[in-house]
mmCIF file of C-alpha atoms in Angstrom:
data_model
loop_
_atom_site.group_PDB
_atom_site.id
_atom_site.type_symbol
_atom_site.label_atom_id
_atom_site.label_comp_id
_atom_site.label_asym_id
_atom_site.label_seq_id
_atom_site.Cartn_x
_atom_site.Cartn_y
_atom_site.Cartn_z
ATOM 1 C CA VAL T 1 -23.867 -57.701 267.931
ATOM 2 C CA GLY T 2 -24.366 -61.289 269.120
ATOM 3 C CA ALA T 3 -24.480 -60.368 272.786
ATOM 4 C CA ALA T 4 -26.840 -57.431 272.269
ATOM 5 C CA SER T 5 -29.330 -59.215 270.061
ATOM 6 C CA GLY T 6 -28.881 -62.801 271.216
ATOM 7 C CA ASP T 7 -27.326 -65.851 269.625
ATOM 8 C CA GLY T 8 -30.505 -66.488 267.664
ATOM 9 C CA ALA T 9 -30.110 -63.226 265.776
ATOM 10 C CA VAL T 10 -26.608 -64.176 264.672
ATOM 11 C CA ARG T 11 -27.831 -67.559 263.446
ATOM 12 C CA TRP T 12 -30.663 -65.981 261.450
ATOM 13 C CA LEU T 13 -28.276 -63.369 260.045
ATOM 14 C CA ALA T 14 -25.996 -66.181 258.888
ATOM 15 C CA LEU T 15 -28.983 -67.904 257.276
ATOM 16 C CA VAL T 16 -30.099 -64.751 255.453
ATOM 17 C CA VAL T 17 -26.587 -63.965 254.240
ATOM 18 C CA GLY T 18 -26.124 -67.575 253.162
ATOM 19 C CA LEU T 19 -29.372 -67.541 251.202
ATOM 20 C CA SER T 20 -28.454 -64.230 249.595
ATOM 21 C CA LEU T 21 -25.195 -65.726 248.306
ATOM 22 C CA VAL T 22 -26.853 -68.781 246.709
ATOM 23 C CA PRO T 23 -27.666 -66.944 243.436
ATOM 24 C CA LEU T 24 -23.947 -66.282 243.012
ATOM 25 C CA LEU T 25 -23.358 -70.034 242.987
ATOM 26 C CA ALA T 26 -26.108 -70.636 240.418
ATOM 27 C CA ARG T 27 -24.550 -68.296 237.832
ATOM 28 C CA PRO T 28 -21.944 -69.535 235.399
ATOM 29 C CA PRO T 29 -18.426 -68.464 236.337
ATOM 30 C CA ALA T 30 -17.730 -64.987 234.985
ATOM 31 C CA GLY T 31 -14.076 -64.737 235.807
ATOM 32 C CA LEU T 32 -11.983 -63.984 238.813
ATOM 33 C CA PHE T 33 -12.599 -60.228 238.778
ATOM 34 C CA ALA T 34 -16.404 -60.572 238.619
ATOM 35 C CA THR T 35 -16.375 -63.181 241.390
ATOM 36 C CA GLY T 36 -14.172 -60.949 243.530
ATOM 37 C CA MET T 37 -16.467 -57.960 242.977
ATOM 38 C CA ALA T 38 -19.512 -60.037 243.918
ATOM 39 C CA ALA T 39 -17.781 -61.217 247.094
ATOM 40 C CA LEU T 40 -16.764 -57.636 247.878
ATOM 41 C CA ARG T 41 -20.375 -56.437 247.444
ATOM 42 C CA ALA T 42 -21.689 -59.240 249.650
ATOM 43 C CA THR T 43 -19.118 -58.364 252.311
ATOM 44 C CA GLY T 44 -20.123 -54.711 252.076
ATOM 45 C CA VAL T 45 -23.785 -55.589 252.552
ATOM 46 C CA VAL T 46 -23.007 -57.670 255.633
ATOM 47 C CA LEU T 47 -20.799 -54.924 257.095
ATOM 48 C CA LEU T 48 -23.496 -52.295 256.453
ATOM 49 C CA TYR T 49 -26.100 -54.518 258.092
ATOM 50 C CA VAL T 50 -23.976 -55.167 261.164
ATOM 51 C CA GLY T 51 -22.847 -51.532 261.315
ATOM 52 C CA TRP T 52 -26.407 -50.205 261.249
ATOM 53 C CA HIS T 53 -27.354 -52.609 264.026
ATOM 54 C CA VAL T 54 -24.404 -51.522 266.153
ATOM 55 C CA ALA T 55 -25.234 -47.837 265.555
ATOM 56 C CA ALA T 56 -28.916 -48.435 266.313
ATOM 57 C CA ALA T 57 -28.011 -50.298 269.518
ATOM 58 C CA GLN T 58 -26.107 -47.226 270.699
ATOM 59 C CA VAL T 59 -29.067 -44.920 270.016
ATOM 60 C CA MET T 60 -31.866 -47.220 271.168
ATOM 61 C CA PRO T 61 -30.793 -49.980 273.534
ATOM 62 C CA SER T 62 -32.571 -53.279 273.062
ATOM 63 C CA PRO T 63 -35.210 -54.316 275.596
ATOM 64 C CA ALA T 64 -34.251 -56.682 278.376
ATOM 65 C CA THR T 65 -36.459 -59.430 276.948
ATOM 66 C CA THR T 66 -35.443 -61.527 273.999
ATOM 67 C CA PRO T 67 -37.813 -62.512 271.209
ATOM 68 C CA SER T 68 -39.602 -65.810 271.648
ATOM 69 C CA LEU T 69 -38.831 -68.907 269.644
ATOM 70 C CA LEU T 70 -42.102 -68.416 267.774
ATOM 71 C CA ALA T 71 -40.996 -64.945 266.658
ATOM 72 C CA TRP T 72 -37.693 -66.334 265.352
ATOM 73 C CA VAL T 73 -39.481 -69.149 263.536
ATOM 74 C CA VAL T 74 -41.944 -66.728 261.902
ATOM 75 C CA VAL T 75 -39.182 -64.361 260.759
ATOM 76 C CA GLY T 76 -36.910 -67.177 259.593
ATOM 77 C CA GLY T 77 -39.783 -68.961 257.882
ATOM 78 C CA GLY T 78 -40.681 -65.732 256.111
ATOM 79 C CA PHE T 79 -37.145 -65.321 254.779
ATOM 80 C CA ILE T 80 -36.991 -68.946 253.680
ATOM 81 C CA GLY T 81 -40.418 -68.690 252.037
ATOM 82 C CA LEU T 82 -39.419 -65.545 250.144
ATOM 83 C CA PHE T 83 -36.214 -67.247 249.040
ATOM 84 C CA VAL T 84 -38.096 -70.311 247.767
ATOM 85 C CA VAL T 85 -40.564 -68.129 245.825
ATOM 86 C CA LYS T 86 -37.727 -66.072 244.326
ATOM 87 C CA ALA T 87 -35.763 -69.182 243.376
ATOM 88 C CA THR T 88 -38.860 -70.786 241.837
ATOM 89 C CA VAL T 89 -39.687 -67.672 239.809
ATOM 90 C CA SER T 90 -36.053 -67.339 238.708
ATOM 91 C CA LEU T 91 -35.805 -70.949 237.570
ATOM 92 C CA TRP T 92 -39.162 -71.055 235.769
ATOM 93 C CA ARG T 93 -39.560 -67.539 234.383
ATOM 94 C CA ASP T 94 -42.338 -68.559 231.982
ATOM 95 C CA GLY T 95 -44.226 -70.636 234.527
ATOM 96 C CA ARG T 96 -47.714 -69.918 235.842
ATOM 97 C CA LEU T 97 -46.435 -68.724 239.220
ATOM 98 C CA ALA T 98 -43.984 -66.280 237.635
ATOM 99 C CA ARG T 99 -46.633 -64.875 235.286
ATOM 100 C CA ALA T 100 -49.100 -64.480 238.163
ATOM 101 C CA LEU T 101 -46.631 -62.849 240.560
ATOM 102 C CA HIS T 102 -44.748 -60.595 238.132
ATOM 103 C CA PRO T 103 -47.292 -57.746 237.896
ATOM 104 C CA TRP T 104 -47.797 -57.709 241.656
ATOM 105 C CA LEU T 105 -44.116 -57.854 242.569
ATOM 106 C CA PHE T 106 -43.112 -55.402 239.832
ATOM 107 C CA ALA T 107 -45.630 -52.924 241.289
ATOM 108 C CA GLY T 108 -44.386 -53.440 244.858
ATOM 109 C CA LEU T 109 -47.558 -55.327 245.794
ATOM 110 C CA TYR T 110 -49.357 -52.008 245.227
ATOM 111 C CA LEU T 111 -48.438 -50.976 248.767
ATOM 112 C CA ASP T 112 -47.938 -47.342 247.803
ATOM 113 C CA GLU T 113 -51.548 -47.093 246.591
ATOM 114 C CA ARG T 114 -52.847 -48.609 249.829
ATOM 115 C CA PHE T 115 -50.768 -46.290 251.993
ATOM 116 C CA THR T 116 -51.730 -43.272 249.884
ATOM 117 C CA ARG T 117 -55.427 -44.048 250.306
ATOM 118 C CA LEU T 118 -54.961 -44.550 254.045
ATOM 119 C CA THR T 119 -53.026 -41.298 254.316
ATOM 120 C CA PHE T 120 -55.694 -39.394 252.387
ATOM 121 C CA ARG T 121 -58.363 -40.793 254.726
ATOM 122 C CA VAL T 122 -56.457 -39.572 257.759
ATOM 123 C CA TRP T 123 -55.171 -36.307 256.235
ATOM 124 C CA PRO T 124 -57.267 -35.355 253.201
ATOM 125 C CA PRO T 125 -55.349 -33.151 250.782
ATOM 126 C CA ARG T 126 -56.344 -29.516 250.635
ATOM 127 C CA LEU T 127 -55.586 -28.295 247.156
ATOM 128 C CA ALA T 128 -55.461 -24.614 246.347
ATOM 129 C CA PRO T 129 -58.068 -23.590 243.784
ATOM 130 C CA GLN T 130 -56.556 -23.425 240.334
ATOM 131 C CA PRO T 131 -57.414 -20.595 237.951
ATOM 132 C CA GLU T 132 -59.357 -21.798 234.947
ATOM 133 C CA SER T 133 -57.508 -21.901 231.697
ATOM 134 C CA ARG T 134 -58.871 -19.848 228.841
ATOM 135 C CA HIS T 135 -59.880 -23.039 227.008
ATOM 136 C CA VAL T 136 -62.059 -24.153 229.930
ATOM 137 C CA ALA T 137 -63.512 -20.635 230.261
ATOM 138 C CA ALA T 138 -64.335 -20.585 226.548
ATOM 139 C CA ALA T 139 -66.038 -23.977 226.806
ATOM 140 C CA HIS T 140 -68.112 -22.758 229.766
ATOM 141 C CA ALA T 141 -69.100 -19.644 227.827
ATOM 142 C CA ARG T 142 -70.256 -21.758 224.860
ATOM 143 C CA LEU T 143 -72.316 -23.962 227.186
ATOM 144 C CA GLU T 144 -73.983 -20.926 228.768
ATOM 145 C CA VAL T 145 -74.905 -19.493 225.352
ATOM 146 C CA ALA T 146 -76.410 -22.766 224.150
#
């Protein structure tokens, strides 16, 4: 993985995995079994990540060029920024930042609504006409009589 994606990718992977394990250190000890299960899950996540990258490298070889330092800094800075926001919200659950971000993050930043609107602009839905229910037909008949 390191040779295919460069040494920088391995360093950033180590940073991301390290940051993802920090919440385990912040929790009170829950016993040897719980700690072992958490370590096993973290190991599984890392192995899945590396495995998917190895499989993807076989299907789609990486380009001959490597990402620039600016690209690595932007990606790494994004991960670090997300970690800081998550840690801040976790530590101060009743704080202003947590109360402001919770509805947005709980709703997935409303990305599904934005993508749905964009999709409907590109491919408007064509709905089949629905037969009127007898209640609607009765209401129309009353309106016509009046």
